[in-house]
Amino acid sequence: MKTSSFEALRPTDTATTVTGLRTADDSGLVATSSPEPRLSWSLASDRPGVLQHAYEVQVAADRSFSGAVSSSAVESAVVTDHPWPTEPLRSREVRYWRVRVRTDLGWTAWSGPARVEAALLSDLDWTARPVHVPSDRGRTSPGPVPLLRREFDLPAKPVSARLYVTSLGVHRTAVNGRPLSDDLLEPGWTSYPNRLLYATYDVTDLLIPGRNALSAAIGDGWYRGHLTWHKNRNVYGDTSALLAQLEVTLADGSTVTVVTDDHWRGAYGDLLAADLYDGCQRDLRQEPHGWQKPGFDDRGWERSASLPLPAGLAQRAHPAVRTVQIIQPEQRTLPDGTIAVDAGENITGWLRLSASGPAGSTVTIRHAEVLDNDGRLLTSILRGARATDQYTLAGGTAELEPEFTFHGFRYAEIDASPGVTIGAVEVLVVASDLRRIGDFHCSDERVNTLYANVVRSQRGNFLAVPTDCPQRDERLGWTGDIMAFAATACTNFNSRSFLDSWLTDLAIEQRPDGAVPLVIPDVDLGELPPMDLPFAGTAAGWGDAATVVPAALFDAYGQRTLLEQHYTAMRAWVEFTAGRLDENGTWSGNAQLGDWLDPAAPPDDPARATTDSAYVATAFVAQSARLLADAARELGSTDDVDRYTTLHRRTAEAAWRKWGDHARTTQTGCALALAFGIAPAAERAAVGEALATLVRANSGRIATGFLGTPFVLPALAGTGHTPEAYQLLLNTECPGWLYQVERGATTMWERWDAIRPDGTIDTEKAGHMLSFNHYAYGAVAAWLYQTVAGLRAATPGYRTVDIAPRPGGGLTSANASIVTPYGPASVAWSISGATLTVEISLPPGTTGRFSAPEGWRCPAGVGRLGSGHHCLILHSGS
């Protein structure tokens, strides 16, 4: 790096501009927790065939870029994940950076500047300590939500103010009665003993000269509220606490710092209880009006007590949980006066409504995903989750909305006391506010509904962590679910920082021997329902999230640092599984969850699938070894490439020797043999034919569980059996994806037969393990993007894009788009008679490779495509 003056070099590629400057921090907060931010950008151009050959980054203390530090010209064709070119940032330090790139026509102009500010990068920067209400400590059941407040004076209006804030529990913090942001359930859920996230807010405009007030309510959240079906409490601690540090700069350069300490005051208000599973209970008569604003008399409140600074403080780098949609639901009044609400789709969130009535009157709202045979809420499948919000009115009209909870539901019932009038009702959909980057559409509206259901399930379950379901007494970060869904997740939404954070906790929770817990963050599961089977706490396919998820992130976003950060955990998991192999090279004799919820498995024993669980486990050992070898190759670790390539080969050979005949008898067996390189090259065609035969013999009904489903359609298409793949996709009989759609599903189901063909729900048969919002089977959407539409990353991050549409199943058109790290890429094809028209758009900096579907003649010379728009006309025939 070098210091340079502003260069007046005239740009020679005036048609190309550098846009979208960004770091690896997707939080949207004013600061970042990285002292050396990784830098990325995109290109925009009016001309085709643009490729980046080199770049230069400048970093300066101000927007004028005088005395800027330069990276000099760096040869690179990629636009993502570049190093910070100067000294690491110090806490609170602000810098500006800009980029120019060299293309085939020369250098572009400099981009506009991007600002980066460092958060608090060391524990030594924190003078605040967590504070709590002493009378709240040790509570072992849901109870009143503690309130904390502190007033302070400012001699003048601030020119800058930062509030660094987090909590033990989930907090709602305000300055002078005004919320910091629209963020919800902060700071989310992490491995709290080891990593607690905080957020940095610019609160300059919330402060005034003179008297000010900081205030917060602290809900139990994941920290001390109910967790798992055992409804354990106080898993991480027995008190809720706030950690806040306000740093104010005045015009004269002086500073004022206000921190959480023993000078804060605490009490309770209208929130009588708030639990993630059970819901919220409010008595509006007990609201201490004005408590969030200066001048409130808190002399009767308790003096707060402080706690030690938590370990692992780091600023959140992924988007917060927010309200992402508001739905105006359908309403009807039942004969008993209950108001029935239908959101029209299965969602995660809550109801907001207005109500008028006398003091002491009540409003109760219950939630459920489906209705029973009498048209009322089916709540038994929620198990121990009450999913109920209760309000007591203070008299007059009030807007009612819960706090510190969420529900998974489509339907709700509102019961009100006599004399209460219910006004406007809205459904608020909440989720981690990830940016939507993928879209798919085709000529079959049933498939479009399926795709929409997949997106909706991801949205509903990507809430602070990637959960299995949002409604019952579970809502855990099951590793097997995200292992199956990771590739799809990374295409629907920008899931990079969200899953990166989750993988950070996976590495923290990973056991010394390399075993990965079944859920991340790790909590004691005890016995697993419905089997009531004590389990060792790790399983093949589940723990393989340690390798599969980083690989999916790298494929989607092309950031090598993701592999670097998670390589140690990847390697530890593979070494753990390699150590479990028998003398014959297979993983046998251990309890496994296997191809979970294979439709042929007994309802009360979903692990007893038709495909041998030991074969499935061994296949995953081989696959994770191959993924680790690929990562080692990318990172230049030659010894590991050799070691894990050999482990993959030996394990695959052992699996085939022992289970080759068995694998050919099940859809999952064939799919894993093909997808994981278990079947020898000479036998792949035969295994593909065996799989196709199984599909045809089963009339297109799917026969895979959580672990087999992501691979069955790619295995069929990859061996030339695209018609059978479409037969599986479009099957409307149980079990099948479109069976769910034709039964009115709006999200993905946990069980293929969650609703039986006669329209009833057998909750006893399901053992009360029945969710209507479980994204694992939504892994099918990756195939919709990659094969039906034909849009796939050929190299990590889509620098090279494969365009290989494979029409079938009677579809006459399909299109997909993905906002890649380089910009939007899309493909749209349509068939009219004997003509196939393919429209392709590739962003600057990328190239494409086109592959014509079988039976269609490709125009001469088409194969390699540059950036820009292309229209290809193909004709049927050889």
Short mmCIF file of N, CA, C and O in Angstrom, two decimals, residues 77-145:
data_model
loop_
_atom_site.label_atom_id
_atom_site.label_comp_id
_atom_site.label_asym_id
_atom_site.label_seq_id
_atom_site.Cartn_x
_atom_site.Cartn_y
_atom_site.Cartn_z
N ALA A 77 -9.90 -10.43 -11.17
CA ALA A 77 -11.11 -10.45 -12.00
C ALA A 77 -12.37 -10.49 -11.17
O ALA A 77 -13.47 -10.45 -11.72
N VAL A 78 -12.25 -10.58 -9.84
CA VAL A 78 -13.43 -10.70 -9.00
C VAL A 78 -13.73 -9.38 -8.31
O VAL A 78 -12.83 -8.55 -8.09
N VAL A 79 -14.99 -9.19 -7.95
CA VAL A 79 -15.42 -7.93 -7.36
C VAL A 79 -15.74 -8.08 -5.87
O VAL A 79 -16.23 -7.13 -5.26
N THR A 80 -15.46 -9.23 -5.29
CA THR A 80 -15.87 -9.48 -3.92
C THR A 80 -14.68 -9.81 -3.03
O THR A 80 -13.66 -10.33 -3.48
N ASP A 81 -14.85 -9.48 -1.74
CA ASP A 81 -14.01 -10.01 -0.67
C ASP A 81 -12.55 -9.58 -0.79
O ASP A 81 -11.64 -10.39 -0.62
N HIS A 82 -12.33 -8.30 -1.03
CA HIS A 82 -10.96 -7.80 -1.15
C HIS A 82 -10.48 -7.24 0.19
O HIS A 82 -11.26 -6.74 0.99
N PRO A 83 -9.17 -7.30 0.44
CA PRO A 83 -8.66 -6.90 1.76
C PRO A 83 -8.66 -5.39 1.96
O PRO A 83 -8.56 -4.60 1.00
N TRP A 84 -8.75 -5.00 3.19
CA TRP A 84 -8.61 -3.60 3.61
C TRP A 84 -7.16 -3.19 3.34
O TRP A 84 -6.22 -3.84 3.80
N PRO A 85 -6.94 -2.11 2.60
CA PRO A 85 -5.58 -1.84 2.10
C PRO A 85 -4.70 -0.99 3.01
O PRO A 85 -3.61 -0.58 2.60
N THR A 86 -5.14 -0.73 4.22
CA THR A 86 -4.36 0.15 5.08
C THR A 86 -4.42 -0.35 6.52
O THR A 86 -4.84 -1.49 6.77
N GLU A 87 -4.00 0.47 7.45
CA GLU A 87 -3.95 0.06 8.86
C GLU A 87 -5.36 -0.28 9.37
O GLU A 87 -6.35 0.32 8.93
N PRO A 88 -5.46 -1.24 10.29
CA PRO A 88 -6.78 -1.58 10.84
C PRO A 88 -7.43 -0.38 11.50
O PRO A 88 -6.76 0.52 12.04
N LEU A 89 -8.74 -0.36 11.43
CA LEU A 89 -9.50 0.69 12.11
C LEU A 89 -9.34 0.56 13.62
O LEU A 89 -9.24 -0.55 14.17
N ARG A 90 -9.37 1.69 14.28
CA ARG A 90 -9.46 1.71 15.73
C ARG A 90 -10.92 1.93 16.14
O ARG A 90 -11.72 2.41 15.34
N SER A 91 -11.24 1.57 17.33
CA SER A 91 -12.61 1.77 17.82
C SER A 91 -13.07 3.19 17.54
O SER A 91 -12.32 4.16 17.77
N ARG A 92 -14.27 3.31 16.98
CA ARG A 92 -14.94 4.58 16.70
C ARG A 92 -14.36 5.33 15.48
O ARG A 92 -14.90 6.35 15.08
N GLU A 93 -13.30 4.83 14.90
CA GLU A 93 -12.65 5.54 13.80
C GLU A 93 -13.52 5.49 12.54
O GLU A 93 -14.13 4.48 12.23
N VAL A 94 -13.53 6.61 11.80
CA VAL A 94 -14.29 6.72 10.56
C VAL A 94 -13.32 6.86 9.39
O VAL A 94 -12.36 7.65 9.46
N ARG A 95 -13.56 6.12 8.33
CA ARG A 95 -12.77 6.24 7.12
C ARG A 95 -13.70 6.20 5.90
O ARG A 95 -14.84 5.71 5.98
N TYR A 96 -13.20 6.71 4.78
CA TYR A 96 -13.93 6.68 3.52
C TYR A 96 -13.10 5.88 2.52
O TYR A 96 -11.86 5.94 2.53
N TRP A 97 -13.79 5.16 1.64
CA TRP A 97 -13.07 4.39 0.63
C TRP A 97 -13.79 4.47 -0.71
O TRP A 97 -14.99 4.73 -0.76
N ARG A 98 -13.03 4.31 -1.76
CA ARG A 98 -13.58 4.32 -3.10
C ARG A 98 -12.77 3.37 -3.98
O ARG A 98 -11.66 2.95 -3.61
N VAL A 99 -13.32 3.07 -5.15
CA VAL A 99 -12.73 2.05 -6.01
C VAL A 99 -12.77 2.52 -7.46
O VAL A 99 -13.71 3.21 -7.88
N ARG A 100 -11.77 2.13 -8.21
CA ARG A 100 -11.87 2.16 -9.66
C ARG A 100 -11.34 0.81 -10.17
O ARG A 100 -10.56 0.14 -9.48
N VAL A 101 -11.76 0.42 -11.34
CA VAL A 101 -11.32 -0.86 -11.88
C VAL A 101 -10.79 -0.66 -13.30
O VAL A 101 -11.12 0.33 -13.98
N ARG A 102 -9.95 -1.60 -13.71
CA ARG A 102 -9.46 -1.60 -15.07
C ARG A 102 -10.15 -2.69 -15.86
O ARG A 102 -10.19 -3.85 -15.42
N THR A 103 -10.72 -2.33 -16.97
CA THR A 103 -11.37 -3.28 -17.87
C THR A 103 -10.53 -3.40 -19.15
O THR A 103 -9.42 -2.87 -19.23
N ASP A 104 -11.08 -4.04 -20.16
CA ASP A 104 -10.38 -4.17 -21.43
C ASP A 104 -10.17 -2.82 -22.11
O ASP A 104 -9.29 -2.68 -22.97
N LEU A 105 -10.97 -1.80 -21.72
CA LEU A 105 -10.82 -0.47 -22.30
C LEU A 105 -10.01 0.47 -21.41
O LEU A 105 -9.83 1.64 -21.75
N GLY A 106 -9.55 -0.01 -20.28
CA GLY A 106 -8.76 0.83 -19.39
C GLY A 106 -9.48 1.09 -18.07
O GLY A 106 -10.42 0.38 -17.70
N TRP A 107 -9.07 2.14 -17.39
CA TRP A 107 -9.59 2.42 -16.05
C TRP A 107 -10.94 3.14 -16.13
O TRP A 107 -11.17 3.96 -17.01
N THR A 108 -11.77 2.82 -15.17
CA THR A 108 -13.03 3.56 -14.99
C THR A 108 -12.75 4.80 -14.14
O THR A 108 -11.66 4.98 -13.60
N ALA A 109 -13.76 5.62 -14.01
CA ALA A 109 -13.67 6.71 -13.04
C ALA A 109 -13.77 6.13 -11.64
O ALA A 109 -14.19 4.99 -11.43
N TRP A 110 -13.36 6.94 -10.68
CA TRP A 110 -13.52 6.52 -9.28
C TRP A 110 -15.00 6.42 -8.94
O TRP A 110 -15.83 7.21 -9.39
N SER A 111 -15.30 5.46 -8.13
CA SER A 111 -16.67 5.35 -7.61
C SER A 111 -16.93 6.50 -6.65
O SER A 111 -16.01 7.22 -6.24
N GLY A 112 -18.19 6.67 -6.27
CA GLY A 112 -18.49 7.56 -5.18
C GLY A 112 -17.93 6.99 -3.89
O GLY A 112 -17.61 5.80 -3.79
N PRO A 113 -17.77 7.80 -2.86
CA PRO A 113 -17.18 7.31 -1.61
C PRO A 113 -18.16 6.49 -0.78
O PRO A 113 -19.38 6.71 -0.82
N ALA A 114 -17.63 5.54 -0.05
CA ALA A 114 -18.40 4.79 0.95
C ALA A 114 -17.78 5.04 2.31
O ALA A 114 -16.55 5.15 2.44
N ARG A 115 -18.62 5.13 3.29
CA ARG A 115 -18.17 5.45 4.65
C ARG A 115 -18.13 4.17 5.49
O ARG A 115 -19.01 3.32 5.39
N VAL A 116 -17.13 4.04 6.31
CA VAL A 116 -17.06 2.92 7.25
C VAL A 116 -16.63 3.46 8.61
O VAL A 116 -15.76 4.33 8.71
N GLU A 117 -17.31 2.99 9.63
CA GLU A 117 -17.02 3.42 11.01
C GLU A 117 -16.85 2.19 11.87
O GLU A 117 -17.63 1.23 11.78
N ALA A 118 -15.87 2.20 12.72
CA ALA A 118 -15.63 1.07 13.61
C ALA A 118 -16.49 1.18 14.86
O ALA A 118 -16.69 2.26 15.40
N ALA A 119 -17.00 0.05 15.28
CA ALA A 119 -17.74 -0.01 16.55
C ALA A 119 -16.74 -0.10 17.70
O ALA A 119 -15.57 0.27 17.56
N LEU A 120 -17.16 -0.60 18.83
CA LEU A 120 -16.26 -0.81 19.97
C LEU A 120 -15.58 -2.16 19.76
O LEU A 120 -16.23 -3.21 19.80
N LEU A 121 -14.29 -2.14 19.52
CA LEU A 121 -13.57 -3.33 19.07
C LEU A 121 -12.88 -4.08 20.20
O LEU A 121 -12.30 -5.14 19.97
N SER A 122 -12.94 -3.54 21.40
CA SER A 122 -12.28 -4.18 22.53
C SER A 122 -13.15 -4.05 23.77
O SER A 122 -13.87 -3.06 23.93
N ASP A 123 -13.05 -5.02 24.65
CA ASP A 123 -13.76 -4.92 25.92
C ASP A 123 -13.31 -3.70 26.71
O ASP A 123 -14.07 -3.16 27.54
N LEU A 124 -12.08 -3.25 26.47
CA LEU A 124 -11.57 -2.08 27.20
C LEU A 124 -12.33 -0.82 26.83
O LEU A 124 -12.27 0.19 27.56
N ASP A 125 -13.03 -0.83 25.70
CA ASP A 125 -13.82 0.34 25.29
C ASP A 125 -15.12 0.45 26.07
O ASP A 125 -15.79 1.50 26.01
N TRP A 126 -15.50 -0.59 26.77
CA TRP A 126 -16.77 -0.59 27.50
C TRP A 126 -16.54 -0.14 28.94
O TRP A 126 -15.86 -0.81 29.72
N THR A 127 -17.13 0.99 29.29
CA THR A 127 -17.19 1.37 30.71
C THR A 127 -18.54 1.01 31.30
O THR A 127 -18.70 1.00 32.53
N ALA A 128 -19.51 0.72 30.45
CA ALA A 128 -20.83 0.28 30.93
C ALA A 128 -20.74 -1.14 31.46
O ALA A 128 -19.86 -1.92 31.07
N ARG A 129 -21.69 -1.47 32.30
CA ARG A 129 -21.86 -2.84 32.79
C ARG A 129 -23.34 -3.19 32.74
O ARG A 129 -24.19 -2.31 32.88
N PRO A 130 -23.68 -4.45 32.50
CA PRO A 130 -25.11 -4.80 32.47
C PRO A 130 -25.77 -4.49 33.81
O PRO A 130 -25.18 -4.73 34.88
N VAL A 131 -26.99 -3.95 33.74
CA VAL A 131 -27.73 -3.67 34.97
C VAL A 131 -29.08 -4.36 34.92
O VAL A 131 -29.65 -4.58 33.84
N HIS A 132 -29.58 -4.72 36.08
CA HIS A 132 -30.86 -5.43 36.19
C HIS A 132 -31.62 -4.93 37.40
O HIS A 132 -31.08 -4.23 38.27
N VAL A 133 -32.90 -5.27 37.43
CA VAL A 133 -33.74 -4.95 38.57
C VAL A 133 -33.57 -6.06 39.60
O VAL A 133 -33.86 -7.22 39.31
N PRO A 134 -33.06 -5.76 40.78
CA PRO A 134 -32.73 -6.82 41.74
C PRO A 134 -33.89 -7.75 42.06
O PRO A 134 -33.69 -8.97 42.20
N SER A 135 -35.12 -7.24 42.14
CA SER A 135 -36.25 -8.10 42.50
C SER A 135 -36.61 -9.07 41.39
O SER A 135 -37.38 -10.01 41.61
N ASP A 136 -36.06 -8.86 40.19
CA ASP A 136 -36.35 -9.75 39.06
C ASP A 136 -35.45 -10.98 39.07
O ASP A 136 -35.76 -11.97 38.42
N ARG A 137 -34.36 -10.90 39.78
CA ARG A 137 -33.38 -11.99 39.71
C ARG A 137 -33.92 -13.25 40.38
O ARG A 137 -34.58 -13.21 41.41
N GLY A 138 -33.67 -14.40 39.73
CA GLY A 138 -34.07 -15.68 40.29
C GLY A 138 -35.47 -16.11 39.94
O GLY A 138 -35.91 -17.19 40.36
N ARG A 139 -36.20 -15.31 39.17
CA ARG A 139 -37.56 -15.70 38.78
C ARG A 139 -37.51 -16.98 37.95
O ARG A 139 -36.75 -17.09 37.00
N THR A 140 -38.35 -17.95 38.28
CA THR A 140 -38.32 -19.25 37.61
C THR A 140 -39.56 -19.52 36.78
O THR A 140 -39.74 -20.63 36.28
N SER A 141 -40.39 -18.52 36.60
CA SER A 141 -41.59 -18.68 35.76
C SER A 141 -41.82 -17.35 35.05
O SER A 141 -41.26 -16.32 35.44
N PRO A 142 -42.63 -17.36 33.99
CA PRO A 142 -42.90 -16.09 33.32
C PRO A 142 -43.45 -15.06 34.30
O PRO A 142 -44.27 -15.38 35.16
N GLY A 143 -42.95 -13.85 34.18
CA GLY A 143 -43.37 -12.82 35.11
C GLY A 143 -43.25 -11.45 34.49
O GLY A 143 -43.02 -11.32 33.29
N PRO A 144 -43.41 -10.43 35.30
CA PRO A 144 -43.42 -9.07 34.75
C PRO A 144 -42.09 -8.71 34.10
O PRO A 144 -41.02 -9.09 34.57
N VAL A 145 -42.19 -7.97 33.02
CA VAL A 145 -41.01 -7.55 32.27
C VAL A 145 -40.39 -6.35 32.96
O VAL A 145 -41.07 -5.33 33.18
#
